[in-house]
Coordinates of C-alpha atoms and ligand atoms in Angstrom, one line a residue:
Chain A
X153 CA 0.0 0.0 0.0
X154 CA 1.4 3.4 -0.9
X155 CA 1.4 6.3 1.4
X156 CA -1.2 8.1 -0.7
X157 CA -3.7 5.2 -0.6
X158 CA -3.0 4.9 3.1
X159 CA -3.8 8.6 3.5
X160 CA -6.9 8.4 1.4
X161 CA -8.2 5.4 3.3
X162 CA -7.5 7.1 6.6
X163 CA -8.9 10.4 5.7
X164 CA -12.3 8.7 5.7
X165 CA -11.6 7.8 9.3
X166 CA -10.6 11.4 10.0
X167 CA -13.9 12.7 8.6
X168 CA -15.7 10.2 10.8
X169 CA -13.8 11.3 13.9
X170 CA -14.5 14.9 13.0
X171 CA -18.2 14.0 12.7
X172 CA -18.3 12.6 16.3
X173 CA -16.4 15.6 17.6
X174 CA -18.7 18.2 16.0
X175 CA -22.0 16.4 16.8
X176 CA -20.9 15.9 20.4
X177 CA -20.1 19.6 20.8
X178 CA -23.3 20.7 19.1
X179 CA -25.3 18.5 21.4
X180 CA -23.5 18.8 24.7
X181 CA -22.6 22.5 24.9
X182 CA -26.3 23.5 25.0
X183 CA -27.5 20.4 26.8
X184 CA -24.9 21.1 29.5
X185 CA -26.5 24.5 30.1
X186 CA -29.9 22.9 30.5
X187 CA -28.5 20.4 33.0
X188 CA -26.7 23.2 34.9
X189 CA -30.0 25.2 35.2
X190 CA -32.0 22.1 36.1
X191 CA -29.5 21.5 38.9
X192 CA -30.6 24.8 40.4
X193 CA -34.3 23.8 40.0
X194 CA -36.8 24.6 42.7
X195 CA -37.8 21.0 42.8
X196 CA -35.8 18.7 45.0
X197 CA -36.6 15.6 42.8
X198 CA -35.2 17.3 39.7
X199 CA -32.0 18.3 41.6
X200 CA -31.6 14.8 42.9
X201 CA -32.0 13.2 39.5
X202 CA -29.5 15.7 37.9
X203 CA -27.0 15.0 40.7
X204 CA -27.4 11.2 40.2
X205 CA -27.0 11.6 36.4
X206 CA -23.8 13.7 36.8
X207 CA -22.2 11.4 39.4
X208 CA -22.9 8.2 37.4
X209 CA -21.6 9.7 34.2
X210 CA -18.5 11.0 35.8
X211 CA -18.0 7.9 37.9
X212 CA -18.0 5.3 35.0
X213 CA -15.9 5.0 31.9
X214 CA -17.2 6.5 28.7
X215 CA -16.4 3.2 26.9
X216 CA -18.8 1.4 29.2
X217 CA -21.5 4.0 28.8
X218 CA -21.3 3.7 25.0
X219 CA -21.8 -0.1 25.3
X220 CA -24.7 0.4 27.6
X221 CA -26.4 2.9 25.2
X222 CA -25.8 0.5 22.3
X223 CA -26.8 -2.8 23.8
X224 CA -29.1 -1.6 26.6
X225 CA -32.2 -1.2 24.6
X226 CA -32.0 -4.8 23.4
X227 CA -30.8 -6.5 26.6
X228 CA -32.9 -4.4 29.0
X229 CA -36.1 -3.9 26.9
X230 CA -35.8 -6.4 24.1
X231 CA -36.0 -3.6 21.6
X232 CA -34.4 -4.0 18.2
X233 CA -33.7 -0.6 16.8
X234 CA -32.5 -0.6 13.3
X235 CA -29.4 1.5 12.6
X236 CA -29.0 2.3 16.2
X237 CA -25.2 2.1 16.2
X238 CA -24.3 5.7 15.2
X239 CA -27.2 7.4 17.1
X240 CA -26.2 5.4 20.2
X241 CA -22.6 6.5 19.8
X242 CA -23.5 10.2 19.5
X243 CA -26.1 10.0 22.2
X244 CA -23.5 8.4 24.6
X245 CA -20.9 11.1 23.8
X246 CA -23.4 14.0 24.2
X247 CA -24.9 12.7 27.4
X248 CA -21.3 12.2 28.8
X249 CA -19.9 15.6 27.8
X250 CA -23.1 17.4 28.8
X251 CA -22.4 16.3 32.4
X252 CA -18.9 17.7 32.3
X253 CA -20.0 21.0 30.7
X254 CA -22.8 21.3 33.2
X255 CA -20.4 21.2 36.0
X256 CA -18.2 23.8 34.3
X257 CA -21.2 26.1 33.7
X258 CA -22.4 25.7 37.2
X259 CA -19.0 26.7 38.6
X260 CA -19.1 29.7 36.3
X261 CA -22.6 30.8 37.3
X262 CA -21.8 30.4 41.0
X263 CA -18.7 32.6 40.6
X264 CA -20.7 35.6 39.5
X265 CA -21.0 37.9 42.6
X266 CA -24.5 38.3 44.0
X267 CA -24.2 42.1 43.6
X268 CA -24.6 41.6 39.9
X269 CA -28.0 40.0 40.3
X270 CA -29.0 42.6 42.9
X271 CA -28.0 45.5 40.7
X272 CA -29.9 43.9 37.8
X273 CA -32.9 43.3 39.9
X274 CA -33.1 46.8 41.2
X275 CA -32.8 48.1 37.6
X276 CA -35.9 46.0 36.8
X277 CA -34.4 43.3 34.6
X278 CA -36.5 40.2 34.5
X279 CA -34.8 36.9 35.6
X280 CA -34.3 35.8 32.0
X281 CA -32.9 39.2 31.0
X282 CA -30.6 39.1 34.0
X283 CA -29.3 35.7 33.0
X284 CA -29.0 36.4 29.3
X285 CA -27.6 40.0 29.4
X286 CA -25.7 40.2 32.7
X287 CA -24.7 36.7 34.0
X288 CA -24.2 34.5 30.9
X289 CA -21.7 36.8 29.1
X290 CA -19.5 36.9 32.2
X291 CA -19.8 33.2 32.7
X292 CA -18.7 32.5 29.2
X293 CA -15.5 34.5 29.7
X294 CA -14.7 32.8 33.0
X295 CA -15.2 29.3 31.8
X296 CA -13.3 29.4 28.5
X297 CA -10.1 27.8 29.9
X298 CA -12.0 24.9 31.4
X299 CA -14.1 24.5 28.2
X300 CA -10.9 24.4 26.1
X301 CA -9.5 21.6 28.3
X302 CA -12.7 19.6 27.9
X303 CA -12.8 20.1 24.1
X304 CA -9.2 18.9 23.8
X305 CA -10.1 15.8 25.8
X306 CA -13.0 15.3 23.5
X307 CA -10.7 15.3 20.4
X308 CA -8.8 12.4 21.9
X309 CA -11.9 10.7 23.3
X310 CA -13.4 10.4 19.8
X311 CA -11.1 7.3 19.5
X312 CA -13.4 5.5 21.9
X313 CA -15.9 5.3 19.1
X314 CA -14.1 2.1 18.1
X315 CA -16.0 0.5 21.0
X316 CA -19.1 0.4 18.9
X317 CA -17.0 -0.7 15.8
X318 CA -17.3 2.8 14.4
X319 CA -14.4 3.1 12.0
X320 CA -12.8 6.4 13.0
X321 CA -9.2 7.3 12.4
X322 CA -7.7 5.3 15.2
X323 CA -9.4 2.0 14.6
X324 CA -8.5 2.3 10.9
X325 CA -4.9 3.0 11.9
X326 CA -4.8 -0.3 13.9
X327 CA -6.3 -2.3 11.1
X328 CA -4.1 -1.0 8.4
X329 CA -1.1 -1.3 10.6
X330 CA -1.8 -4.9 11.3
X331 CA -2.6 -5.7 7.6
X332 CA 0.5 -3.9 6.2
X333 CA 2.8 -4.5 9.1
X334 CA 3.6 -0.8 9.1
X335 CA 4.0 1.7 11.8
X336 CA 3.0 4.6 9.4
X337 CA -0.7 4.6 10.2
X338 CA -0.1 5.3 13.8
X339 CA 2.1 8.1 13.0
X340 CA -0.6 9.6 10.7
X341 CA -3.2 9.1 13.3
X342 CA -1.0 10.8 15.9
X343 CA -0.4 13.8 13.6
X344 CA -4.1 14.0 13.0
X345 CA -5.0 14.3 16.7
X346 CA -2.1 16.7 17.3
X347 CA -3.1 19.0 14.4
X348 CA -6.7 18.9 15.4
X349 CA -5.9 19.9 19.0
X350 CA -3.6 22.6 17.7
X351 CA -6.5 24.0 15.7
X352 CA -8.8 23.8 18.8
X353 CA -6.3 25.7 20.9
X354 CA -5.9 28.3 18.2
X355 CA -9.6 28.8 17.8
X356 CA -10.2 28.9 21.6
X357 CA -7.4 31.4 22.1
X358 CA -9.0 33.6 19.5
X359 CA -12.3 33.4 21.3
X360 CA -10.7 34.2 24.6
X361 CA -8.9 37.1 23.2
X362 CA -12.1 38.5 21.8
X363 CA -13.3 38.8 25.4
X364 CA -10.2 40.4 26.6
X365 CA -11.7 43.9 26.5
X366 CA -12.9 43.7 30.0
X367 CA -11.7 42.2 33.3
Chain B
X482 CA -45.3 61.2 49.7
X483 CA -42.8 59.4 47.6
X484 CA -42.1 56.6 50.0
X485 CA -44.1 55.3 52.9
X486 CA -42.9 52.4 55.0
X487 CA -45.1 51.5 57.9
X488 CA -44.4 49.2 60.9
X489 CA -41.7 47.3 59.0
X490 CA -40.6 44.1 60.7
X491 CA -37.8 41.9 59.5
X492 CA -35.9 39.0 61.1
X493 CA -33.2 36.7 60.1
X494 CA -33.7 33.4 62.0
X495 CA -34.6 34.6 65.5
X496 CA -32.6 37.8 65.2
X497 CA -35.0 40.7 64.9
X498 CA -33.2 43.1 62.6
X499 CA -36.0 45.6 62.0
X500 CA -38.5 46.1 64.8
X501 CA -41.5 48.1 63.8
X502 CA -39.8 50.8 61.7
X503 CA -41.8 53.5 60.0
X504 CA -40.4 55.9 57.6
X505 CA -41.9 58.4 55.2
X506 CA -40.0 60.4 52.6
X507 CA -41.5 63.5 50.9
X508 CA -40.6 64.8 47.5
X509 CA -37.3 66.7 47.5
X510 CA -36.3 65.5 51.0
X511 CA -32.8 64.3 51.7
X512 CA -32.8 61.9 54.6
X513 CA -29.6 60.6 56.2
X514 CA -29.6 57.4 58.1
X515 CA -26.9 56.9 60.7
X516 CA -26.3 54.3 63.4
X517 CA -23.9 51.7 64.6
X518 CA -22.9 48.7 62.6
X519 CA -25.5 45.9 62.6
X520 CA -28.3 48.3 63.5
X521 CA -30.3 47.4 60.4
X522 CA -29.6 50.3 58.1
X523 CA -28.7 48.2 55.0
X524 CA -31.6 45.9 55.8
X525 CA -34.0 48.8 55.8
X526 CA -32.8 49.9 52.3
X527 CA -32.9 46.3 51.1
X528 CA -36.5 46.0 52.3
X529 CA -37.4 49.3 50.7
X530 CA -36.0 48.1 47.4
X531 CA -37.5 44.6 47.6
X532 CA -34.1 42.8 47.7
X533 CA -35.4 41.4 51.0
X534 CA -39.0 40.5 51.8
X535 CA -40.5 41.9 55.0
X536 CA -42.1 39.9 57.7
X537 CA -44.6 42.6 58.6
X538 CA -45.7 46.1 57.6
X539 CA -46.5 48.1 54.5
X540 CA -44.6 49.7 51.7
X541 CA -46.0 52.2 49.2
X542 CA -44.4 54.3 46.5
X543 CA -46.3 57.4 45.3
X544 CA -49.4 56.2 47.1
X545 CA -49.1 52.9 45.2
X546 CA -49.1 50.0 47.7
X547 CA -46.5 47.2 47.0
X548 CA -46.8 45.1 50.1
X549 CA -49.2 45.1 53.0
X550 CA -49.9 43.0 56.0
X551 CA -53.4 41.7 56.7
X552 CA -54.8 41.8 60.2
X553 CA -54.0 38.0 60.6
X554 CA -50.4 38.9 60.0
X555 CA -50.1 37.5 56.5
X556 CA -47.7 39.6 54.4
X557 CA -48.8 40.0 50.7
X558 CA -46.7 41.4 48.0
X559 CA -48.0 42.4 44.6
X560 CA -46.9 39.8 42.0
X561 CA -43.5 39.8 40.4
X562 CA -44.7 41.6 37.2
X563 CA -46.2 44.4 39.2
X564 CA -43.2 44.6 41.5
X565 CA -41.1 45.5 38.4
X566 CA -43.4 48.5 37.9
X567 CA -42.3 49.7 41.3
X568 CA -38.7 49.5 40.3
X569 CA -39.2 52.5 38.1
X570 CA -39.9 54.5 41.2
X571 CA -36.5 54.1 42.9
X572 CA -32.8 53.5 42.3
X573 CA -30.2 52.1 44.6
X574 CA -26.5 52.8 44.8
X575 CA -24.5 50.0 46.4
X576 CA -21.4 50.3 48.6
X577 CA -19.6 48.0 46.1
X578 CA -20.8 49.9 43.0
X579 CA -21.9 46.6 41.2
X580 CA -21.3 48.0 37.7
X581 CA -21.6 45.5 34.9
X582 CA -18.0 44.8 34.0
X583 CA -18.7 43.5 30.5
X584 CA -20.5 46.7 29.4
X585 CA -18.8 50.0 28.6
X586 CA -19.7 52.9 30.9
X587 CA -22.2 54.2 28.3
X588 CA -23.8 50.8 28.0
X589 CA -24.0 50.5 31.8
X590 CA -26.2 53.6 31.6
X591 CA -28.3 52.7 28.6
X592 CA -28.9 49.0 28.8
X593 CA -31.7 49.1 31.4
X594 CA -33.4 52.2 30.0
X595 CA -33.5 50.5 26.6
X596 CA -34.3 46.9 27.5
X597 CA -36.3 47.4 30.7
X598 CA -38.1 50.7 30.1
X599 CA -38.2 50.4 26.3
X600 CA -36.7 53.8 25.5
X601 CA -35.1 54.5 22.2
X602 CA -31.4 54.0 21.9
X603 CA -30.6 57.5 20.8
X604 CA -32.6 59.1 23.5
X605 CA -31.1 56.8 26.1
X606 CA -27.6 57.6 25.0
X607 CA -28.2 61.3 25.0
X608 CA -29.5 61.1 28.6
X609 CA -26.6 59.0 29.6
X610 CA -24.1 61.4 28.1
X611 CA -25.7 64.3 29.9
X612 CA -25.5 62.4 33.2
X613 CA -21.9 61.4 32.7
X614 CA -21.2 65.0 31.9
X615 CA -22.8 66.1 35.2
X616 CA -20.7 63.5 37.0
X617 CA -17.6 64.9 35.4
X618 CA -16.7 61.6 33.6
X619 CA -18.1 62.2 30.1
X620 CA -14.6 61.3 28.7
X621 CA -15.0 57.8 30.1
X622 CA -18.1 56.8 28.2
X623 CA -16.3 54.3 26.0
X624 CA -14.1 52.9 28.9
X625 CA -14.9 49.8 30.9
X626 CA -15.5 49.7 34.6
X627 CA -12.1 48.1 35.5
X628 CA -10.3 51.1 33.9
X629 CA -11.9 53.5 36.4
X630 CA -10.9 54.5 39.9
X631 CA -13.3 53.6 42.7
X632 CA -14.6 57.1 42.9
X633 CA -15.3 57.2 39.2
X634 CA -17.0 53.8 39.3
X635 CA -19.3 55.0 42.1
X636 CA -20.2 58.1 40.1
X637 CA -21.0 55.8 37.1
X638 CA -23.2 53.8 39.5
X639 CA -25.1 56.9 40.6
X640 CA -25.5 57.9 36.9
X641 CA -26.8 54.4 36.1
X642 CA -29.4 54.7 38.8
X643 CA -30.4 58.2 37.6
X644 CA -30.6 57.1 34.0
X645 CA -33.8 55.2 35.0
X646 CA -35.3 58.6 36.0
X647 CA -36.3 57.4 39.5
X648 CA -38.5 59.4 41.9
X649 CA -36.2 58.5 44.8
X650 CA -32.6 57.4 45.1
X651 CA -31.2 55.2 47.9
X652 CA -27.5 55.1 48.9
X653 CA -26.0 52.4 51.1
X654 CA -22.7 53.8 52.4
X655 CA -21.7 55.0 48.9
X656 CA -18.2 56.0 50.0
X657 CA -17.3 53.2 52.5
X658 CA -15.5 51.1 49.9
X659 CA -13.4 54.1 48.7
X660 CA -10.0 55.4 49.6
X661 CA -10.4 58.5 51.8
X662 CA -9.0 60.8 49.1
X663 CA -11.8 59.6 46.7
X664 CA -14.8 60.1 49.0
X665 CA -14.9 63.8 48.3
X666 CA -15.7 63.5 44.6
X667 CA -18.6 61.2 45.3
X668 CA -20.0 63.2 48.1
X669 CA -19.8 66.3 45.9
X670 CA -22.0 64.6 43.3
X671 CA -24.6 63.6 45.9
X672 CA -24.5 67.2 47.3
X673 CA -25.2 68.5 43.8
X674 CA -28.2 66.1 43.5
X675 CA -29.5 67.4 46.9
X676 CA -29.1 71.0 45.6
X677 CA -31.3 70.0 42.6
X678 CA -33.9 68.6 45.0
X679 CA -33.5 64.9 44.2
X680 CA -35.3 62.9 46.8
X681 CA -32.7 60.7 48.6
X682 CA -32.2 58.4 51.5
X683 CA -28.5 58.1 52.3
X684 CA -27.1 55.6 54.8
X685 CA -23.7 57.0 55.7
X686 CA -20.9 57.2 58.3
X687 CA -19.8 60.6 57.0
X688 CA -21.3 62.8 59.8
X689 CA -20.2 66.2 58.5
X690 CA -21.7 65.3 55.1
X691 CA -25.0 64.1 56.7
X692 CA -25.1 67.3 58.7
X693 CA -24.5 69.6 55.8
X694 CA -26.6 68.0 53.1
X695 CA -29.7 66.4 54.7
X696 CA -33.0 67.9 55.7
X697 CA -33.5 65.1 58.2
X698 CA -31.3 62.7 60.1
X699 CA -32.5 59.4 61.4
X700 CA -30.5 57.6 64.1
X701 CA -31.0 53.9 64.1
X702 CA -29.9 51.3 66.7
X703 CA -30.9 47.7 67.3
X704 CA -33.6 47.8 64.6
X705 CA -35.5 50.8 65.8
X706 CA -35.4 54.5 65.0
X707 CA -34.1 56.0 68.2
X708 CA -34.2 59.6 67.2
X709 CA -34.8 61.7 64.2
X710 CA -35.1 65.3 63.2
X711 CA -33.4 68.3 61.9
X712 CA -29.6 67.6 61.4
X713 CA -28.6 70.6 63.6
X714 CA -30.8 69.3 66.4
X715 CA -29.8 65.6 66.2
X716 CA -26.1 66.3 65.9
X717 CA -25.7 69.3 68.2
X718 CA -28.5 68.6 70.8
X719 CA -29.4 64.9 70.8
X720 CA -32.1 64.0 73.2
X721 CA -31.5 60.3 73.6
X722 CA -28.7 58.8 75.6
X723 CA -28.1 56.2 72.9
X724 CA -27.6 59.0 70.3
X725 CA -25.2 61.0 72.5
X726 CA -23.1 57.9 73.1
X727 CA -23.0 57.1 69.3
X728 CA -22.0 60.6 68.3
X729 CA -19.4 60.9 71.0
X730 CA -17.5 58.1 69.4
X731 CA -17.4 60.0 66.2
X732 CA -16.2 63.2 67.8
X733 CA -13.0 61.6 68.9
Ligands
ATP1268 N1 -28.9 37.8 54.9 C1 -28.7 37.8 56.3 N2 -28.8 36.7 57.0 C2 -28.7 36.7 58.3 N3 -28.4 37.8 59.0 C3 -28.3 39.0 58.4 C4 -28.5 39.1 57.0 N4 -28.3 40.3 56.6 C5 -28.1 41.0 57.7 N5 -28.1 40.3 58.8 C6 -27.9 40.7 60.2 O1 -28.8 41.7 60.4 C7 -28.2 42.7 61.2 C8 -28.3 44.1 60.6 O2 -27.5 44.1 59.4 P1 -27.4 45.4 58.5 O3 -26.5 45.0 57.4 O4 -28.8 45.9 58.1 O5 -26.7 46.4 59.4 P2 -26.1 47.8 59.1 O6 -26.8 48.8 60.0 O7 -26.2 48.1 57.6 O8 -24.6 47.7 59.5 P3 -23.3 48.3 58.8 O9 -23.1 49.7 59.3 O10 -22.2 47.4 59.3 O11 -23.4 48.2 57.4 C9 -26.8 42.3 61.5 O12 -26.7 41.7 62.7 C10 -26.5 41.3 60.4 O13 -25.6 40.3 60.8
MG1269 MG1 -24.8 48.3 56.0

């Protein structure tokens, strides 16, 4: 196999890894906010459920969670869902990352001084306005470094998709390497992850910088 | 009558912080509230501005009742939507300024008028610039709060409250978080407001200021109004032992 066929074959895997990455972010960034807000719910039951969800998700391996989402419907409920593999994969990733983002958001929201809420309240802002106009913009700035860390971890975690036999770049690298007795596929995969994270850091640094105008 | 507070009671746990306090403020009046730490001064302002809920009593603005207590002791506030209508009547200046750090000075002054009161952007900005000019910080309109000194930030906070065009302005120790050399510039602005007959209630530890600027001084201790009256009388000829004792500490 020439290097260029190797690259062509693996680039399909790269696209698939990228798909997992993007879909996970698109799902978990907003879902994390919903979870963070539910965690502050007036209803004790809701808070307890959210706490249980977060602690189970953080306390078990993502690989295991993926297997549970994929096989669970069949073994637990005898359901046979066609084409469930990819949805289960994305679902598992989103549910996992939402828990981590929720904790980051919560920390950010709690770090906003109570004086900001009181000033807004006296000025007559509604609760929604206070959150959207006063609190959230400050939260976003404060949590950027933690979010960057999480996104970098996600880039590397996409390789766990192999658990559900999803042929992303890392599982392709293993297969090709075994078949061709070549080390090259691993090198290509390594460069792929590194470059991806380099881009993530670049983009996140730009976003952080765009919020540098205030302290 | 701009503000009328009747028989206000407030406790935290079993600590009675306000014990049957009544306070009325007329249009154009400047009322200073003095008293030892923990006497309930901040709590009184926080109840008046609905940051705390009262446990008994009645609060009205412009004859419009926001909360009352039924004979059986049940306290009933108007609902949240109506309460926001009351927020147009007053402004509050905090000890810690509480400016919005992510907004420019101009935006700090225009955001609520535009998004809460529904005023036009141009008109809100014009009003804001006039206020900043009065406060002597028009050149800071495009700056952000962290770029300003404490004294300047507090003047912005006063302007932000005024931008809502309130009937009455409350101040909770507006100079206590400032370095001594910066208190003067803030007190000067409040004095100007007094000269223009802005209705104000000022909690302060600045006795000379209270004496010079207010029409009425209220001395609070342990959750009650011990003595009130003309500043010359309260400061120079206090009737109550508790007042004398408190003022003696300040003379030293
Ligand atoms: N949220 C709260 N929970 C419990 N106790 C409180 C709370 N807020 C105030 N208190 C108590 O109520 C009492 C009155 O407090 P307040 O802040 O009104 O006093 P103050 O007259 O403003 O004092 P200072 O001059 O120090 O500002 C104090 O004993 C304080 O500890
Ligand atoms: Mg106080």
